[in-house]
Coordinates of N, CA and C in Angstrom, one line a residue:
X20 N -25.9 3.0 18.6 CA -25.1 4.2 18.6 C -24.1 4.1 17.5
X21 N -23.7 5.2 16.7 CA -23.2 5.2 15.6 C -21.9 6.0 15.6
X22 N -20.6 4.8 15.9 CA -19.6 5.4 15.7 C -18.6 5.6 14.8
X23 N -17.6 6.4 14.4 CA -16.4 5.8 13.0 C -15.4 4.6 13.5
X24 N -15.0 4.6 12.2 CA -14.5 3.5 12.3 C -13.5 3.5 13.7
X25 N -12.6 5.2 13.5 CA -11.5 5.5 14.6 C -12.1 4.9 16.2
X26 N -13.2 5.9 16.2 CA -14.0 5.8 17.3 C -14.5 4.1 18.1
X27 N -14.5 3.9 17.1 CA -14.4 1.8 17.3 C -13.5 1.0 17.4
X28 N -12.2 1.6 16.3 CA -11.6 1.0 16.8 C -10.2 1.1 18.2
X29 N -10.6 2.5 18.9 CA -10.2 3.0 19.7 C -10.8 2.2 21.0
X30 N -12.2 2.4 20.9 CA -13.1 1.7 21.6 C -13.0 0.3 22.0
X31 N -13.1 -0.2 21.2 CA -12.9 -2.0 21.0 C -11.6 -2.7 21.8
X32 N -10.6 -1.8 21.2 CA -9.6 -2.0 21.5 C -9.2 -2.0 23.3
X33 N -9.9 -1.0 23.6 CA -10.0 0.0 25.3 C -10.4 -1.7 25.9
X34 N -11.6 -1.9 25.6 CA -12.7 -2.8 26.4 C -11.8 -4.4 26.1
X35 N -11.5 -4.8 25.3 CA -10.7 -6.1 25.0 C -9.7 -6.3 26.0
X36 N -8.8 -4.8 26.8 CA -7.9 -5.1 27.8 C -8.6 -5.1 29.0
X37 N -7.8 -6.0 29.8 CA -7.9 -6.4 30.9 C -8.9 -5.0 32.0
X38 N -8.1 -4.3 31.9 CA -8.1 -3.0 32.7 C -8.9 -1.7 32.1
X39 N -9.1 -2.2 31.0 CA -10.3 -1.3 29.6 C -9.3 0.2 29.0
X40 N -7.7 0.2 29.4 CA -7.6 1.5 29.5 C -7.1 2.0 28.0
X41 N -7.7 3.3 27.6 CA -7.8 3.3 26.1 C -5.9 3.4 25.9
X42 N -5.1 4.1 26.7 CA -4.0 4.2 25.9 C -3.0 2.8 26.5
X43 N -2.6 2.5 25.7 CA -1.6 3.2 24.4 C -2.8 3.1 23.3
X44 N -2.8 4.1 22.4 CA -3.3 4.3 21.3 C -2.6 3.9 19.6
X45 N -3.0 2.9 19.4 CA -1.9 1.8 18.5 C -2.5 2.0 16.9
X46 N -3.0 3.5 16.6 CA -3.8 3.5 15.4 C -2.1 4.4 14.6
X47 N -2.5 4.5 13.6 CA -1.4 5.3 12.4 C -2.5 7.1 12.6
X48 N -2.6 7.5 13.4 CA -4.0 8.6 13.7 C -2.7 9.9 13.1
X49 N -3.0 11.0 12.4 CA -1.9 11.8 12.9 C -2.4 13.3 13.2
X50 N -1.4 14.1 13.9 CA -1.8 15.4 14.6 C -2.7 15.2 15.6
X51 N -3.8 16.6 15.5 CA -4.4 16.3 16.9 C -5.7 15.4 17.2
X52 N -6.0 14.6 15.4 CA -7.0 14.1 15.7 C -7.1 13.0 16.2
X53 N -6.4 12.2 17.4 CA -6.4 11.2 18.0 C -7.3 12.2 19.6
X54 N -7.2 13.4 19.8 CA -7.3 13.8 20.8 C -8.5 14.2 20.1
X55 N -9.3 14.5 19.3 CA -10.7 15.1 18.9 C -11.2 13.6 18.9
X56 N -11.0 12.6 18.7 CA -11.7 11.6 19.0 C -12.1 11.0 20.0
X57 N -11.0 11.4 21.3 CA -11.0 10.5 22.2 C -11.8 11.8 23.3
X58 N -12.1 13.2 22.8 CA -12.7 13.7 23.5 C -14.7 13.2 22.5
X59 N -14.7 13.3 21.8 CA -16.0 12.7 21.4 C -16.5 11.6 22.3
X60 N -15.6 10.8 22.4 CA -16.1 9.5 23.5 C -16.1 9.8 24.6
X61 N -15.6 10.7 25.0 CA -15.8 11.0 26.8 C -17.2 12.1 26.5
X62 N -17.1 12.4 25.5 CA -18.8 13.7 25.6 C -20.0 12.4 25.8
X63 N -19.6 11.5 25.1 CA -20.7 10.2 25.1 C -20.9 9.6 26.0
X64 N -20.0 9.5 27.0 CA -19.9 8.9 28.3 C -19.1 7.4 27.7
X65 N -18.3 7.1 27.1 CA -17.7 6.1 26.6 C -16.7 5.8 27.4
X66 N -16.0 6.5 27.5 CA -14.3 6.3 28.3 C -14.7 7.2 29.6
X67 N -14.0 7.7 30.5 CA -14.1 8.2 31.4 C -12.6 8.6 32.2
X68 N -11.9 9.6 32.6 CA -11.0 10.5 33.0 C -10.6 9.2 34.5
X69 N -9.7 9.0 34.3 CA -8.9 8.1 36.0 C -7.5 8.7 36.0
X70 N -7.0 8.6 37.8 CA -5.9 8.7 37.6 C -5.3 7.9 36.9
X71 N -3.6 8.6 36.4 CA -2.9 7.5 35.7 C -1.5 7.1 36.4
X72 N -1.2 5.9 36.5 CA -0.4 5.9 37.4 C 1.4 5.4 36.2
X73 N 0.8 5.5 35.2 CA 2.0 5.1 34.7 C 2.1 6.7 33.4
X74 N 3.3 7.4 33.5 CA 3.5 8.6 32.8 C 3.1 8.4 31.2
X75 N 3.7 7.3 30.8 CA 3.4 7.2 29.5 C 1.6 6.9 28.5
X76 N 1.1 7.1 29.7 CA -0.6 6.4 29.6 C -1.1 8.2 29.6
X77 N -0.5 9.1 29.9 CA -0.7 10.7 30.4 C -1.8 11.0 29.3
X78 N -3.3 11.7 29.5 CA -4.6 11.7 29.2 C -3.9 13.5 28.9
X79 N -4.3 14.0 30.4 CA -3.7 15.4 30.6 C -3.9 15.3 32.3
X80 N -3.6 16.7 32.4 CA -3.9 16.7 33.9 C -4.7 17.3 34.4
X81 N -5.1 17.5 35.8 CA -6.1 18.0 36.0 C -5.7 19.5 36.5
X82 N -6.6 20.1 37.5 CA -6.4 21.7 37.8 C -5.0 21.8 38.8
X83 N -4.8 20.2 40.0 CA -3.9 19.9 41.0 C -2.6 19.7 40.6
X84 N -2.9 19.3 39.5 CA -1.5 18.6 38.4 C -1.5 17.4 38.5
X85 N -2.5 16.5 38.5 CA -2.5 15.1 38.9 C -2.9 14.4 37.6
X86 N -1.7 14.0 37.3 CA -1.7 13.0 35.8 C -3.2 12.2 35.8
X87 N -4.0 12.4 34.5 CA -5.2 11.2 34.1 C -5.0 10.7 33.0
X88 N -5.6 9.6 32.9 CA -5.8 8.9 31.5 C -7.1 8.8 31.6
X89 N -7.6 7.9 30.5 CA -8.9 7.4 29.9 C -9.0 5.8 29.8
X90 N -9.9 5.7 30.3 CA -10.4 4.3 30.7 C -12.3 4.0 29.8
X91 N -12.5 3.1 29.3 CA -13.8 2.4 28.6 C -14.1 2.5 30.1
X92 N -15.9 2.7 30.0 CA -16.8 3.8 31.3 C -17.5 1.7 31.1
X93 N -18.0 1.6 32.1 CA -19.3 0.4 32.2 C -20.0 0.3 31.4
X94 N -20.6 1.6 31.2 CA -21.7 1.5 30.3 C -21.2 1.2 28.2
X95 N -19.8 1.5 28.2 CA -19.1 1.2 27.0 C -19.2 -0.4 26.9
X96 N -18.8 -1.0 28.0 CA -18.5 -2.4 28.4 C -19.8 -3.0 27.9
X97 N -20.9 -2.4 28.5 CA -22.2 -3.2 28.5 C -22.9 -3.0 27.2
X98 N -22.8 -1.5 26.7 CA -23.7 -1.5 25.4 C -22.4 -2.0 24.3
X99 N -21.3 -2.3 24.1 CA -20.4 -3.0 23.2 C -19.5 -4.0 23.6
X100 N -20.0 -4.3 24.9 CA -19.1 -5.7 25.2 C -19.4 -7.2 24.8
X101 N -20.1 -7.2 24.3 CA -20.3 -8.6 23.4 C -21.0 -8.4 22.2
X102 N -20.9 -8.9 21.2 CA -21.4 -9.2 20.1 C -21.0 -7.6 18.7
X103 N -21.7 -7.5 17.8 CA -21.5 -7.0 16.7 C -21.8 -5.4 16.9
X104 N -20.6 -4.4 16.8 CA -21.1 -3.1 16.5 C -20.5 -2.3 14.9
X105 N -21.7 -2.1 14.6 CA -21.5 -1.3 13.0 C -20.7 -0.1 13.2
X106 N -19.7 0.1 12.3 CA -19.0 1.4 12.3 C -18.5 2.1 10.7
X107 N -19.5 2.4 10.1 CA -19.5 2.8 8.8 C -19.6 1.7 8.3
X108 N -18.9 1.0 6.9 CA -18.8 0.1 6.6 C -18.2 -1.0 7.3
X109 N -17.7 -0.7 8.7 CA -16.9 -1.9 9.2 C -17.9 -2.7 9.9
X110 N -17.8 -4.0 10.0 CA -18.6 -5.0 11.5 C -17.3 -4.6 12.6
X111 N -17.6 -4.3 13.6 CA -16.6 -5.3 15.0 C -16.9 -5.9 15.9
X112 N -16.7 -7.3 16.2 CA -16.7 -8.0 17.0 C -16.0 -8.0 18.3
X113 N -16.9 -7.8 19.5 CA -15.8 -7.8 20.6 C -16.4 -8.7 21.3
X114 N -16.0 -9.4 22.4 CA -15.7 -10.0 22.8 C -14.9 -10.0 24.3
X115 N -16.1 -10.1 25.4 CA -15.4 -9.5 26.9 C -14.2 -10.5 27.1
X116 N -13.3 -9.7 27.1 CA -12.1 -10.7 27.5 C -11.1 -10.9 26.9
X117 N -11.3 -11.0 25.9 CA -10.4 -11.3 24.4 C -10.4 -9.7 24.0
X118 N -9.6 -10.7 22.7 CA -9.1 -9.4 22.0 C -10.1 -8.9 20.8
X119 N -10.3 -7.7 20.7 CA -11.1 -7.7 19.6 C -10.6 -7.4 18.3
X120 N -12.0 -8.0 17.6 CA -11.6 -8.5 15.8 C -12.1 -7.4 15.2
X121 N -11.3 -6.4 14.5 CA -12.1 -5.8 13.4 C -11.8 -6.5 12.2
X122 N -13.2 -6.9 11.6 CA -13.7 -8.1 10.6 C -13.3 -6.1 9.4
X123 N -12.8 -6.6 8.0 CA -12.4 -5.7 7.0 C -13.8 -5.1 6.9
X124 N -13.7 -3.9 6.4 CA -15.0 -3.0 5.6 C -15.8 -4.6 4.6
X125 N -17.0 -4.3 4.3 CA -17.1 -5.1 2.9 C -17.3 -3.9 2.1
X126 N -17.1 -4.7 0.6 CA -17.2 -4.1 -0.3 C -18.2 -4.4 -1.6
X127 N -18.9 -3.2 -1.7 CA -21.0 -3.8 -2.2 C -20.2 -4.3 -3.3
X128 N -21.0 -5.1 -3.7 CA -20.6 -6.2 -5.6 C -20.7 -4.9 -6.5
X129 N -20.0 -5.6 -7.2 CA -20.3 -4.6 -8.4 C -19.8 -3.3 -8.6
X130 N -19.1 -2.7 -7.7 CA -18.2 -1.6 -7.6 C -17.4 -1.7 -8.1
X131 N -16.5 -0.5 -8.7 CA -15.1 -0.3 -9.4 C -14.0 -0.5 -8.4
X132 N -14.4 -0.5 -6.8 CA -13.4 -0.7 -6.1 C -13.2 -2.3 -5.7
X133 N -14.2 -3.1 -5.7 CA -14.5 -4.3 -5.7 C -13.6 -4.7 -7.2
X134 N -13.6 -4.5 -7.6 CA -12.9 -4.8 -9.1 C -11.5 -4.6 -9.0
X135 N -10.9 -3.6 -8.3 CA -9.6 -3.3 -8.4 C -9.0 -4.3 -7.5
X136 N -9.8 -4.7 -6.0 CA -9.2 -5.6 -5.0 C -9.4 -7.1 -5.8
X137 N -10.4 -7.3 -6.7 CA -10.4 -8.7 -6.7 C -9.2 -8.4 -8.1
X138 N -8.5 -7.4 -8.7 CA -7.6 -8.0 -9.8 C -6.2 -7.4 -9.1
X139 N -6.3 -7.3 -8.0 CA -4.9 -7.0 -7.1 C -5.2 -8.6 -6.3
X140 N -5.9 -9.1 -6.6 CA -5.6 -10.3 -5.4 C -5.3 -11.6 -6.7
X141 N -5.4 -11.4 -7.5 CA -4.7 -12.5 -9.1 C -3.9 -13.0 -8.6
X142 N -3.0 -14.0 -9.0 CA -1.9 -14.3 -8.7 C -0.8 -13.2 -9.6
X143 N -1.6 -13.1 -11.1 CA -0.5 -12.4 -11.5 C -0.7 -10.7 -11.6
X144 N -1.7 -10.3 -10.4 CA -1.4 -9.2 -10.3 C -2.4 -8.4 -11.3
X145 N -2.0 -6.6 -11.4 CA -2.2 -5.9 -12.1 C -1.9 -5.1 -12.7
X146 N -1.6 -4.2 -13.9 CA -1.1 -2.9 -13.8 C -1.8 -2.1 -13.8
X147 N -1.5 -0.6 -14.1 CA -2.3 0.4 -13.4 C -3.4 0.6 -15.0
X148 N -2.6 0.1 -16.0 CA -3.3 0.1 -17.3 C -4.7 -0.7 -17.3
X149 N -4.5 -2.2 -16.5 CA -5.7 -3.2 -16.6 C -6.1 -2.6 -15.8
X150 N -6.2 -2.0 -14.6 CA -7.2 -1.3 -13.7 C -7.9 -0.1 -14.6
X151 N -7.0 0.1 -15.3 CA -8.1 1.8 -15.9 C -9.2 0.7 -16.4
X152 N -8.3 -0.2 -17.6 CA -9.4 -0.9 -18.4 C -10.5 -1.1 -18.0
X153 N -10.4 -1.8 -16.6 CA -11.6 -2.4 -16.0 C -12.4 -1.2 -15.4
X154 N -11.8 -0.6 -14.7 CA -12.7 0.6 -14.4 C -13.3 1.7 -14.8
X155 N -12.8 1.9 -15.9 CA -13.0 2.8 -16.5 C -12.1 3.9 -16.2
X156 N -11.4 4.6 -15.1 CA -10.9 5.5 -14.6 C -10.1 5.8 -14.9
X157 N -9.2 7.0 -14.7 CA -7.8 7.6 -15.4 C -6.7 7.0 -14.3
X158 N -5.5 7.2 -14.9 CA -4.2 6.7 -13.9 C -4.3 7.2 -12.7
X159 N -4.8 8.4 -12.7 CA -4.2 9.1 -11.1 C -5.8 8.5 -10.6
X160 N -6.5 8.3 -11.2 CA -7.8 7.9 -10.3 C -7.3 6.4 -9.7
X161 N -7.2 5.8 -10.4 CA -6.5 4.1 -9.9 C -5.5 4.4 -8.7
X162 N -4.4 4.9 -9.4 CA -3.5 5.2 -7.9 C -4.3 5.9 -6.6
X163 N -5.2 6.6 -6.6 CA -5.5 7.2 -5.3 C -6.5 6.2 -4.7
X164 N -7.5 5.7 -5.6 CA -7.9 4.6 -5.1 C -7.0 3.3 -4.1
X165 N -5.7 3.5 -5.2 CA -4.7 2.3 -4.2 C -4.2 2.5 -3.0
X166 N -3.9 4.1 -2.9 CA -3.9 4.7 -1.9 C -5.2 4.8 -0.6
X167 N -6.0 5.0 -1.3 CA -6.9 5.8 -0.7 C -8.4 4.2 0.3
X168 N -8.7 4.1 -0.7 CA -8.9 3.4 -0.7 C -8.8 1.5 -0.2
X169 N -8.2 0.8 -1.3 CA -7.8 -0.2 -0.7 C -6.2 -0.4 -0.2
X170 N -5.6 0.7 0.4 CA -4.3 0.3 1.1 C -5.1 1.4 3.0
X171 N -5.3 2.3 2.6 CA -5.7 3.0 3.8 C -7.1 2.4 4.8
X172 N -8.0 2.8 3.4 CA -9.5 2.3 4.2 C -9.4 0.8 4.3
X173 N -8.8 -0.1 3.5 CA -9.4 -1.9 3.7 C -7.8 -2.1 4.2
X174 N -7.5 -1.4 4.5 CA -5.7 -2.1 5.5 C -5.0 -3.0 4.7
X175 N -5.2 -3.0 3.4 CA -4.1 -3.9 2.4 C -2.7 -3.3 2.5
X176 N -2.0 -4.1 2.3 CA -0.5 -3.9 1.7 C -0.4 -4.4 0.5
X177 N -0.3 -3.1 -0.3 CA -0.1 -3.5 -1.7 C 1.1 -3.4 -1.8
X178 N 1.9 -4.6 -2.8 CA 3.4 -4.6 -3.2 C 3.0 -4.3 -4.6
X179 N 4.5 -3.8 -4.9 CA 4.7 -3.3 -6.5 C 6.0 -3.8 -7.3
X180 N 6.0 -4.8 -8.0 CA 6.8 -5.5 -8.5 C 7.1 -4.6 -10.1
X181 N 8.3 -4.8 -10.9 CA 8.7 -4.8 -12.4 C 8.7 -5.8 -12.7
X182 N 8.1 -6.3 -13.8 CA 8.3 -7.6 -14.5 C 8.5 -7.0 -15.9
X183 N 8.1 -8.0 -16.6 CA 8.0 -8.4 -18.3 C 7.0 -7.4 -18.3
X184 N 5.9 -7.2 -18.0 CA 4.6 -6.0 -18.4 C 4.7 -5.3 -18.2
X185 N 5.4 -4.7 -17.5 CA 5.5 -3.4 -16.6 C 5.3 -3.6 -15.2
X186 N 4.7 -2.5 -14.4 CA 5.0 -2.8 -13.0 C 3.2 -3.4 -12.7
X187 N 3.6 -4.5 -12.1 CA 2.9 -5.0 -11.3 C 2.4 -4.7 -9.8
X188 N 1.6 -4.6 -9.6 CA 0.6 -4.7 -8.2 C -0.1 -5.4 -7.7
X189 N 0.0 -6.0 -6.6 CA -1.0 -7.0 -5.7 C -1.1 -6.6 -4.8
X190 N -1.9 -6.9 -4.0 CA -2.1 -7.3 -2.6 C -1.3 -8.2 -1.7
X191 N -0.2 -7.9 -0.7 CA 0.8 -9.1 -0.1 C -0.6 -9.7 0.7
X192 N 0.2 -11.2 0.4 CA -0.5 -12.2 1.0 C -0.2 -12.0 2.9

């Protein structure tokens, strides 16, 4: 079964707790798409509608008024509770019981985005100048990449220092 990354990592996260229950939902998600996702997994039979007995866990309610949340269904448990599931570029590893690992995206060799993470991980960094160099790309292409790319999709924290060259960028360790 082929889910996004969200969808995985909402998932993963569900089945790792004790009690499977998806919320609190601990992603940076914004608007209503935390709620278009977590209804995709209940179309799938992934999670499944329970009472909720604590307000802040609130799913919605039903026709009686009786607060529900969302709970990881058995069958989530069984077809992702152990070992490796693909979710775009990501692996995740779960693990009944524990917490689960989302292992980073990889990134294919030889890419211009592979290039920018390995000269943001230097010791002495980069500027947005040596990134065009290497990549070939324009300024605002390198920044949205930094954005877009390796701060959002690969979960880096890039810091940005002034020095002697100009402004520097890495990757925080």
């Amino acid at each position: 079964m082929k889910l996004s990354d969200t969808q995985t990592a909402i998932l993963t996260a569900a089945i790792a707790r004790d009690d499977r229950m998806v919320f609190p939902v601990d992603l940076p998600i914004k608007g209503g798409a935390v709620g278009n996702v977590l209804k995709s997994l209940l179309k799938r039979g992934l999670v499944q509608e329970t009472p909720a007995t604590d307000r802040g866990v609130v799913w919605r309610c039903n026709d009686a008024g009786q607060p529900l949340t969302l709970q990881a269904t058995t069958a989530a448990v069984q077809t992702f509770g152990g070992g490796i599931i693909h979710a775009g570029d990501r692996e995740v590893t779960v693990v009944k019981g524990m917490a689960a690992e989302v292992v980073a995206p990889v990134l294919k060799r030889g890419t211009a985005s592979e290039t920018l993470v390995l000269l943001l991980r230097r010791p002495e960094g980069a500027t947005i100048a040596e990134m065009q160099q290497a990549t070939g790309w324009l300024p605002h292409s390198v920044r949205g990449a930094l954005s877009g790319v390796v701060a959002k999709k690969l979960g880096h924290t890039i810091k940005s220092t002034k020095e002697e060259r100009g402004r520097i960028y890495r990757i925080a360790a």
